[in-house]
Short mmCIF file of C-alpha atoms in Angstrom, two decimals:
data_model
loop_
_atom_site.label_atom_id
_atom_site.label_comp_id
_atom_site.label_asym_id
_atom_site.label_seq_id
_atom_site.Cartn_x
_atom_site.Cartn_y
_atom_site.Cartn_z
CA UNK A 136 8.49 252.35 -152.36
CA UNK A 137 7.06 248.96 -151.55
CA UNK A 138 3.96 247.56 -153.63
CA UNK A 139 1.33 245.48 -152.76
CA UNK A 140 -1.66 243.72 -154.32
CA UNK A 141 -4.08 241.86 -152.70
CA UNK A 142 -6.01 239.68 -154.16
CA UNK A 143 -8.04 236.11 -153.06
CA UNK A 144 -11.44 234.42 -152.44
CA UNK A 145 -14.18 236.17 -150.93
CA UNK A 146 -14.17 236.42 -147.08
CA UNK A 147 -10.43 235.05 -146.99
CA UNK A 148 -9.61 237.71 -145.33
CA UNK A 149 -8.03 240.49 -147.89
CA UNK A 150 -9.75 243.37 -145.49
CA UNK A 151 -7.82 242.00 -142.01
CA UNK A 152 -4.23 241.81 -144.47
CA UNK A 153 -5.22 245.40 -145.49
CA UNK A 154 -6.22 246.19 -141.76
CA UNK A 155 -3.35 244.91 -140.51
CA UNK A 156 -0.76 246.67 -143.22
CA UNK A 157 -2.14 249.87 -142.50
CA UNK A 158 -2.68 249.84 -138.97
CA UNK A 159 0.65 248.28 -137.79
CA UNK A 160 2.93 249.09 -140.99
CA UNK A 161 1.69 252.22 -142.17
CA UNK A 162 0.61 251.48 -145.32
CA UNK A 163 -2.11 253.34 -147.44
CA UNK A 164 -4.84 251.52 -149.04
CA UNK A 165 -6.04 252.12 -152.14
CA UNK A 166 -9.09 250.23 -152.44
CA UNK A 167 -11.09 248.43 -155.67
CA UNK A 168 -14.49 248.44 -153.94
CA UNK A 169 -14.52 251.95 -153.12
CA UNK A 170 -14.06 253.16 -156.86
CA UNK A 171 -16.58 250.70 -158.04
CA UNK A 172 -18.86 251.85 -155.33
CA UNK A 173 -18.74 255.27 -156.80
CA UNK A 174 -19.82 254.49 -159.95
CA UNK A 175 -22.79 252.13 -158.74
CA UNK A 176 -23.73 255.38 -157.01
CA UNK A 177 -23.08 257.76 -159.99
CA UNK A 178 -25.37 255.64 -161.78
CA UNK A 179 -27.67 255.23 -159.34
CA UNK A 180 -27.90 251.47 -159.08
CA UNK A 181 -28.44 249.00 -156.31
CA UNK A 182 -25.13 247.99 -154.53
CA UNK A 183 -25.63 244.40 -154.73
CA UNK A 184 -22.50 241.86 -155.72
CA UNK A 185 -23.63 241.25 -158.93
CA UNK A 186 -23.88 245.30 -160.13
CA UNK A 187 -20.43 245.46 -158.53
CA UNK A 188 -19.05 242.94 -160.57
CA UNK A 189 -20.81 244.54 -163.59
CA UNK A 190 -19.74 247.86 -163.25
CA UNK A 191 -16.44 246.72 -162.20
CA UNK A 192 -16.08 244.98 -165.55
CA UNK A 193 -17.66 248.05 -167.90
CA UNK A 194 -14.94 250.48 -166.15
CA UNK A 195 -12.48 247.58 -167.12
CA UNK A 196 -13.52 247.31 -170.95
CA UNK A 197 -13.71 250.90 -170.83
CA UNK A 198 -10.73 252.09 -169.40
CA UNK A 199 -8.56 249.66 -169.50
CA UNK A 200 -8.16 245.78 -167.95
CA UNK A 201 -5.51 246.72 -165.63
CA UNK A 202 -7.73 250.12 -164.56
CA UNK A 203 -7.89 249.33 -160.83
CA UNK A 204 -3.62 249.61 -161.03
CA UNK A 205 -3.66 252.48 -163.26
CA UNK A 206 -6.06 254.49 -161.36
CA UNK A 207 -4.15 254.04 -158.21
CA UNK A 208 -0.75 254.06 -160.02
CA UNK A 209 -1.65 257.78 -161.13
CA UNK A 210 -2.47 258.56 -157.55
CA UNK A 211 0.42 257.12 -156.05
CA UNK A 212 2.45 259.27 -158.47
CA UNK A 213 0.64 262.29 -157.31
CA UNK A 214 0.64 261.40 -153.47
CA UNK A 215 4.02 259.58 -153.10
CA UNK A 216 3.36 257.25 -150.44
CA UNK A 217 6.37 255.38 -149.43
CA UNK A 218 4.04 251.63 -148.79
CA UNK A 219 0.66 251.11 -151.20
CA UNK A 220 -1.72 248.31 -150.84
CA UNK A 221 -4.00 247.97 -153.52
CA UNK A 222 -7.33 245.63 -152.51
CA UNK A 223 -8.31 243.59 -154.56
CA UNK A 224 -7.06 242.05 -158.20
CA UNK A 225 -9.11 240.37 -159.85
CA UNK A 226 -8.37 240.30 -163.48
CA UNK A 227 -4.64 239.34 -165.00
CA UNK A 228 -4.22 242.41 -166.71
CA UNK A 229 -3.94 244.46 -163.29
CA UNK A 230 -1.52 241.70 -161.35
CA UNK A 231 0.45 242.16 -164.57
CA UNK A 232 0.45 245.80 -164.44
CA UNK A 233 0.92 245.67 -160.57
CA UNK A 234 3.97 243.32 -161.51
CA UNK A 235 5.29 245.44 -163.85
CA UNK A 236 5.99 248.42 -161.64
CA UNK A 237 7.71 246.50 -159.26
CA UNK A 238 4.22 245.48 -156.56
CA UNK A 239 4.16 242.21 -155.12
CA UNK A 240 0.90 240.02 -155.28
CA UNK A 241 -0.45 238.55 -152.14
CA UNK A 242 -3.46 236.09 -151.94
CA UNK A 243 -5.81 234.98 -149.13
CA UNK A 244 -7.29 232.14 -149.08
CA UNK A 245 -8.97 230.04 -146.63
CA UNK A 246 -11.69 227.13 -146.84
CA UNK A 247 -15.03 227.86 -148.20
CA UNK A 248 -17.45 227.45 -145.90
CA UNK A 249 -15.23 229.44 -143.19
CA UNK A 250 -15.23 231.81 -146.32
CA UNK A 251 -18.95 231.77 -146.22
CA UNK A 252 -19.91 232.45 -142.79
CA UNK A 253 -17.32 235.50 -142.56
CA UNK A 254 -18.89 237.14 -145.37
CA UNK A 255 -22.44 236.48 -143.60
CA UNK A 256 -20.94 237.84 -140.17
CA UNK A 257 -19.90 241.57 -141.96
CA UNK A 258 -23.56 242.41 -143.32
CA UNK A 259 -22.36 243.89 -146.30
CA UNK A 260 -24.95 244.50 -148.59
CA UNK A 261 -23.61 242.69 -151.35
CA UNK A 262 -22.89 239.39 -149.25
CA UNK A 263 -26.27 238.89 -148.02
CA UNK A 264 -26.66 235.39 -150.76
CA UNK A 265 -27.14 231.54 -149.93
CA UNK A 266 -24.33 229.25 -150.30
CA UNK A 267 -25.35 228.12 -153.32
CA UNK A 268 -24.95 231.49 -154.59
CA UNK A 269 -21.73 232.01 -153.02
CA UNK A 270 -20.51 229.05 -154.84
CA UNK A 271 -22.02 230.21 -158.01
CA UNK A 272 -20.77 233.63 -157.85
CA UNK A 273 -16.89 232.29 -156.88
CA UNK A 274 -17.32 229.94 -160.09
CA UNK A 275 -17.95 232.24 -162.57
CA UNK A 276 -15.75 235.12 -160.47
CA UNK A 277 -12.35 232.45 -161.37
CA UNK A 278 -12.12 232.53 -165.01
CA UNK A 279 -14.36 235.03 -166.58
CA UNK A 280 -13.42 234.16 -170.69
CA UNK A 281 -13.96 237.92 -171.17
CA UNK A 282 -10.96 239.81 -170.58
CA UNK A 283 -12.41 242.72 -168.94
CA UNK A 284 -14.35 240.17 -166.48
CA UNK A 285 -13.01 237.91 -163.45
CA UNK A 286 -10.50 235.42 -163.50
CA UNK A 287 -9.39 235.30 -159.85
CA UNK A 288 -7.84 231.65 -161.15
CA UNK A 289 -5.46 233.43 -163.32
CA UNK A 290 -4.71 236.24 -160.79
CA UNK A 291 -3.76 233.59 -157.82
CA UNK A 292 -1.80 231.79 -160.00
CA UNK A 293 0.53 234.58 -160.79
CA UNK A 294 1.05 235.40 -156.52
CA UNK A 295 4.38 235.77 -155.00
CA UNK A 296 3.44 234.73 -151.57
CA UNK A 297 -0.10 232.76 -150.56
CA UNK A 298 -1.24 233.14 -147.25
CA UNK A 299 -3.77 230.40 -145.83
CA UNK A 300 -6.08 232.42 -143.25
CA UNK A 301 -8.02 229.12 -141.61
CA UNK A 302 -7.03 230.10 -138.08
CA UNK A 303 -6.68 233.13 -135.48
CA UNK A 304 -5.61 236.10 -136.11
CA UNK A 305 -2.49 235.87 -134.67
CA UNK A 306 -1.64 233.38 -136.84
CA UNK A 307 -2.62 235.73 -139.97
CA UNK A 308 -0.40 238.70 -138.56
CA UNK A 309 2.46 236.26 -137.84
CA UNK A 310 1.95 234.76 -142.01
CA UNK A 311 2.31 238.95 -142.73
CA UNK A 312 5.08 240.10 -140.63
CA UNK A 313 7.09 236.56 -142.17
CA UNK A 314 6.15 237.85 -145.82
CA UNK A 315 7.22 241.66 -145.02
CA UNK A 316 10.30 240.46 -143.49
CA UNK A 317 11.11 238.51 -146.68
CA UNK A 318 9.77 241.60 -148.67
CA UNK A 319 12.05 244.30 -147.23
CA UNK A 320 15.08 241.89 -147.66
#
């Protein structure tokens, strides 16, 4: 089975990898925002960044700081996909867990303000902020000193392949297809 972790800086680009793996490699995602989602709507909060970030980091401190990987890891062992791509790390207990059973961390990255006016382009709810809080939010995001929190820093550091999305997307799927080439190796 091949692995995957995706993790980055916000509006890199971690949803076209994803979109890309599963569209043109068959891969399934398994997908961070969707199980914090489900709690913000379990307890009936507004789905704003910061609440996601919040609950994010109660399910970690609860659960676990590798949950994301765990949760998925159990359903992977249940489903038995033959390709996983797990969006997005963001705390060094769940690349190490990810590492651990043999996945393979990927990060996005791309310049800021690019960064910036891609998340304002895809409406999400939770991206609708300033740049100033877009900055804010990506400096405390990198190295959260609580170990249930953020610490994208940490998480990039420990990636086995970087890839730099500042152009088309042609370029990104070429950067993908070199890494999964490598990969299956």
């Amino acid at each position: 089975m091949v692995l995957l972790g995706i993790t980055g800086t916000d509006g890199a680009g971690k949803g076209a990898v994803v979109d890309y793996l599963v569209e043109k490699r068959g891969f399934t995602h398994c997908s961070a925002r969707a199980i914090w989602i489900e709690e913000i709507e379990r307890q009936g909060i507004e789905n704003n960044r910061a609440n996601m970030r919040l609950v994010a980091n109660e399910l970690r401190a609860k659960h676990g700081y590798d949950y994301l990987i765990t949760y998925y890891l159990q359903k992977i062992a249940e489903e038995k996909p033959e390709q996983v791509v797990i969006e997005s790390l963001r705390a060094r207990a769940e690349a190490e867990t990810l590492k651990a059973n043999g996945g393979i961390l990927l990060v996005v990255d791309a310049d800021q303000q690019l960064r910036y006016e891609r998340i304002q382009g895809r409406k999400s709810s939770s991206d609708q902020i300033t740049f100033e809080e877009f900055v804010g939010h990506e400096e405390l995001e990198m190295d959260d000193p609580d170990p249930a929190g953020m610490q994208k820093a940490k998480v990039i550091e420990m990636a086995d392949h970087v890839i730099q999305n500042n152009s088309s997307l042609e370029e990104l799927h070429k950067q993908i297809d070199a890494i999964m080439v490598e990969i299956k190796s």
